[in-house]
XYZ file of C-alpha atoms in Angstrom:
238
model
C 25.082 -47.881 -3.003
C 26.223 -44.877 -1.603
C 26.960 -41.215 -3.661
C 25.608 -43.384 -6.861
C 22.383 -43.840 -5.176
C 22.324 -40.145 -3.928
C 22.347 -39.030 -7.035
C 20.107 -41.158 -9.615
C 17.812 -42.196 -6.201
C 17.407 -39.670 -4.114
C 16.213 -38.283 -1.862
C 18.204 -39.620 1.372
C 15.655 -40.367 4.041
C 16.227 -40.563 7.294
C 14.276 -39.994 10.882
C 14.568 -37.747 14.060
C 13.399 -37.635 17.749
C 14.384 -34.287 19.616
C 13.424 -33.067 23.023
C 11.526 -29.651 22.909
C 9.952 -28.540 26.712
C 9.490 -31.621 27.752
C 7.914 -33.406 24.579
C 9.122 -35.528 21.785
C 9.199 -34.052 18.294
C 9.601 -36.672 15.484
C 10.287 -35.945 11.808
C 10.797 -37.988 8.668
C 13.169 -36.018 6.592
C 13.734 -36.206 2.962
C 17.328 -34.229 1.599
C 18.544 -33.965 -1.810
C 20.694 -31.774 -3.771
C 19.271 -28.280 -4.185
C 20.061 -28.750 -8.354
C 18.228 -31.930 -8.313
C 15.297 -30.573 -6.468
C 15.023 -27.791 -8.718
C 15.851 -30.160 -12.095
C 13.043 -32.376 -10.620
C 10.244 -29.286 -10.184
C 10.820 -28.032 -13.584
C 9.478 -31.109 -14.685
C 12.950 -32.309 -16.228
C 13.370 -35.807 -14.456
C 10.953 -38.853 -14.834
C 9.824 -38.021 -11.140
C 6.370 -37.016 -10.273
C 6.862 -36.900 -6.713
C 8.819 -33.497 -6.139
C 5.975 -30.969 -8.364
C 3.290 -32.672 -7.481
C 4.058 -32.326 -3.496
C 5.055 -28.798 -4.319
C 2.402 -27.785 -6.087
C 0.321 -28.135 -2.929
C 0.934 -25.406 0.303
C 4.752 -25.671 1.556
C 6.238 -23.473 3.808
C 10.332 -22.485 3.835
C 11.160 -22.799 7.162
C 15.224 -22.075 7.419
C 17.853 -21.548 4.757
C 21.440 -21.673 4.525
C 21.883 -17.936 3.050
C 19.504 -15.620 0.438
C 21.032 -17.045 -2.362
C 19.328 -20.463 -1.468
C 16.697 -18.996 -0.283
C 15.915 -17.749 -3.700
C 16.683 -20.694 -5.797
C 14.171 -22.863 -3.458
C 11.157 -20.286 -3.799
C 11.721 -20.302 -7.523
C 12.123 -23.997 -7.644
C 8.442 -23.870 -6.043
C 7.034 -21.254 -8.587
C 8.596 -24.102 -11.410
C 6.647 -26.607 -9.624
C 3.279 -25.273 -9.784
C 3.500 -24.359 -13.390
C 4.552 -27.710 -14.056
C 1.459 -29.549 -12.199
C -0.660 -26.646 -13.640
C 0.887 -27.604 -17.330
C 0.131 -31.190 -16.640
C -3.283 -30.314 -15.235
C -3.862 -28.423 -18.775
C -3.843 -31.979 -20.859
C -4.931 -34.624 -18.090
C -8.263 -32.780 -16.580
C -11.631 -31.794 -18.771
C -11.677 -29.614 -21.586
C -13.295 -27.245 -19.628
C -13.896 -27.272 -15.794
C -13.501 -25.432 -12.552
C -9.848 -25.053 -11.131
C -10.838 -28.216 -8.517
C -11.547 -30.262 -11.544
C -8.085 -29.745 -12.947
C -6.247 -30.199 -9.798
C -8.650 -33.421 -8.634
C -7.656 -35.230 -12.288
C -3.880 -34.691 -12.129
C -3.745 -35.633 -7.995
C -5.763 -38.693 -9.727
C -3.462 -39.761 -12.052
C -0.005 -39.045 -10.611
C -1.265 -41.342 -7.422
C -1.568 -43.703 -10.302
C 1.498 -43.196 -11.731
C 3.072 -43.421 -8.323
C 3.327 -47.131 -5.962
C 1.317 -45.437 -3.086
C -1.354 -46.282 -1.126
C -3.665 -43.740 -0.483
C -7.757 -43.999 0.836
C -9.947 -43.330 -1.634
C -10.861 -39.678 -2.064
C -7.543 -38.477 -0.723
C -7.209 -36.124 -3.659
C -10.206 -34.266 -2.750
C -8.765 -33.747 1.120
C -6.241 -32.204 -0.578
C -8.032 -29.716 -2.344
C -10.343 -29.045 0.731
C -7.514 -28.026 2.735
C -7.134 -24.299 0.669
C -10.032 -24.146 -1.830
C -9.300 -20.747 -2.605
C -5.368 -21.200 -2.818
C -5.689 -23.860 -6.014
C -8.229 -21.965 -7.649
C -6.311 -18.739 -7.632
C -3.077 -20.771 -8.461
C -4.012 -22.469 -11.590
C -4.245 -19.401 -13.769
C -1.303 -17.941 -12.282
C 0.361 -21.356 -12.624
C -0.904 -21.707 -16.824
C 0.261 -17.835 -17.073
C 3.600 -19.175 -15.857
C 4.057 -22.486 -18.030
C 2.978 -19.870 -20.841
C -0.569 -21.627 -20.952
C -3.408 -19.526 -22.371
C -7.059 -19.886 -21.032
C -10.539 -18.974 -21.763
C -12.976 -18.042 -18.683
C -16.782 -18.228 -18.480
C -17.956 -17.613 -14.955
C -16.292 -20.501 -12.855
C -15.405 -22.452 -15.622
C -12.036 -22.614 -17.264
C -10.484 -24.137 -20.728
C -6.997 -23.974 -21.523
C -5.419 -23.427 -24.483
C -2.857 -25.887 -25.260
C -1.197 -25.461 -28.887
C -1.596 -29.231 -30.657
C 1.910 -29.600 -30.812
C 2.568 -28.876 -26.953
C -0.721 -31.346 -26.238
C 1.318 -33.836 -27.979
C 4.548 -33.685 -26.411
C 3.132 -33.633 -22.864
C 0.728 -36.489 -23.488
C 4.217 -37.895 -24.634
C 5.886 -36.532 -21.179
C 3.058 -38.426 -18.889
C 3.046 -41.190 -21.291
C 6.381 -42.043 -19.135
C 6.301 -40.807 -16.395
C 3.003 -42.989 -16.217
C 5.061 -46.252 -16.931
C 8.161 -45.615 -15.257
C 6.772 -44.480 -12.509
C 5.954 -47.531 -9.877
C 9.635 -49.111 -10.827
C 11.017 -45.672 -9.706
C 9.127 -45.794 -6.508
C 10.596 -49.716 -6.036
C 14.107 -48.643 -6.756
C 14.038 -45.839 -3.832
C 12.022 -48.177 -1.384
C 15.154 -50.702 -2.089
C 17.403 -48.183 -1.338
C 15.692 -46.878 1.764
C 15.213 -50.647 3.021
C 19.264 -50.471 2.980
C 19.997 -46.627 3.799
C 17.218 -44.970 5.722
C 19.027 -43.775 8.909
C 16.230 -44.482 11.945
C 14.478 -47.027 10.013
C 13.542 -49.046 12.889
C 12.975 -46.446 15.188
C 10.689 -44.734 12.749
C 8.547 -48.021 11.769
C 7.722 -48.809 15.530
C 6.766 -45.548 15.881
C 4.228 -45.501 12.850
C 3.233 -48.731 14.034
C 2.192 -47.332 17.385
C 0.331 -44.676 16.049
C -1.354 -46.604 13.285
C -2.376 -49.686 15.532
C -2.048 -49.064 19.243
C 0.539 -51.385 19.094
C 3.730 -50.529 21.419
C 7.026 -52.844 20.437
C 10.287 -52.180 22.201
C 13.509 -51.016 19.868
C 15.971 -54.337 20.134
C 19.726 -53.496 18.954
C 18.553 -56.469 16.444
C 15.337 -54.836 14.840
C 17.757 -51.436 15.025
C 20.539 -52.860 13.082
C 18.426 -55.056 11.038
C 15.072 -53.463 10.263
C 14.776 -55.312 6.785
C 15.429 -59.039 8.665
C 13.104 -57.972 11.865
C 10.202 -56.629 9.397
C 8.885 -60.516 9.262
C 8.899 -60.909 12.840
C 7.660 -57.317 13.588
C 4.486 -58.887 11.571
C 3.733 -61.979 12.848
C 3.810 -60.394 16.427
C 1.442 -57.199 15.168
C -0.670 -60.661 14.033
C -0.482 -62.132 17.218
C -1.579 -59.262 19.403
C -4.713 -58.308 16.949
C -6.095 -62.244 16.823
C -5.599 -62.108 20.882
């Protein structure tokens, strides 16, 4: 699977446990090319994942040199014009900023195979109220979206032609998107480094549940999954 599956699959996940004064910091962590990542948040892949995520607050922690530095916090700008661009065709006619965000979060979590409670869209716009509604008019201005105003309610102005082709756009992204999401799980279930380790350790937190890490489950987390299970069964009905 390999460098063919790093680069039509990515990203390459994999998960860490480091020592910091005395405690235990853990981290999923998701890598991919740095031209892929920015391909994928100018809306030019059949991903949703990378602009949505983007669109929402990240923060640039460390970079290799300025130069990278630069290309990431454009990539980022790229992003939110692309959600916002989306947001233009897929939300009301005419709304307030949260109304445009809430629709798109809607339907890429339908375009996407993930599980998420009900309402977890509008979590996500509680977080920052103020940051999305000050971003999507920035974000339109930058996807070269027009808009109208009327006291908190905005309409943008999307030429018929450019309504068409991104109704087109999420037409596949909308269909394509759950077999994408099945294709990377299949390649995780075979590549993600700390697999084991890191599915314990969500099942801890998620159930109270505390199984030991066997050099079986660790070098077969797919085969181990079943029995994982039926033991996580056991321990609930008990």
């Amino acid at each position: 699977m390999g460098a063919w599956a790093t680069r039509t699959l990515w990203p390459d996940v994999s998960f860490h446990e480091v020592e910091v004064g005395g405690r235990i910091v853990r981290a999923k962590v998701a890598s991919m090319p740095l031209d892929t990542f920015c391909r994928a948040a100018e809306g030019r892949t059949i991903d949703t994942t990378v602009w949505t995520r983007f669109a929402q607050p990240a923060a640039l922690v460390w970079t290799a040199d300025p130069t990278v530095g630069a290309r990431v916090v454009r990539a980022v700008a790229y992003a939110a014009a692309t959600a916002a661009r989306f947001a233009a065709v897929l939300g009301p006619e005419s709304g307030r900023p949260a109304d445009f965000w809430l629709a798109l979060f809607r339907q890429t979590y339908s375009a996407e195979l993930r599980v998420e409670a009900p309402g977890r869209e509008r979590q996500i716009i509680a977080f920052d109220p103020g940051r999305f509604d000050t971003l999507l008019p920035l974000a339109w201005q930058g996807a070269g979206i027009g808009h109208q105003r009327r006291g908190e309610l905005y309409a943008p102005l999307v030429p018929e032609r450019d309504m068409r082709a991104t109704l087109a756009a999420w037409w596949w992204r909308q269909r394509l998107g759950k077999w994408l999401n099945v294709a990377r799980l299949v390649k995780a279930a075979f590549t993600f480094d700390g697999a084991a380790r890191y599915g314990l350790w969500k099942l801890q937190r998620h159930t109270g549940i505390d199984l030991p890490l066997t050099p079986w489950r660790e070098r077969h987390p797919i085969l181990a999954a079943p029995g994982v299970m039926l033991r996580v069964w056991h321990r609930r009905a008990s």
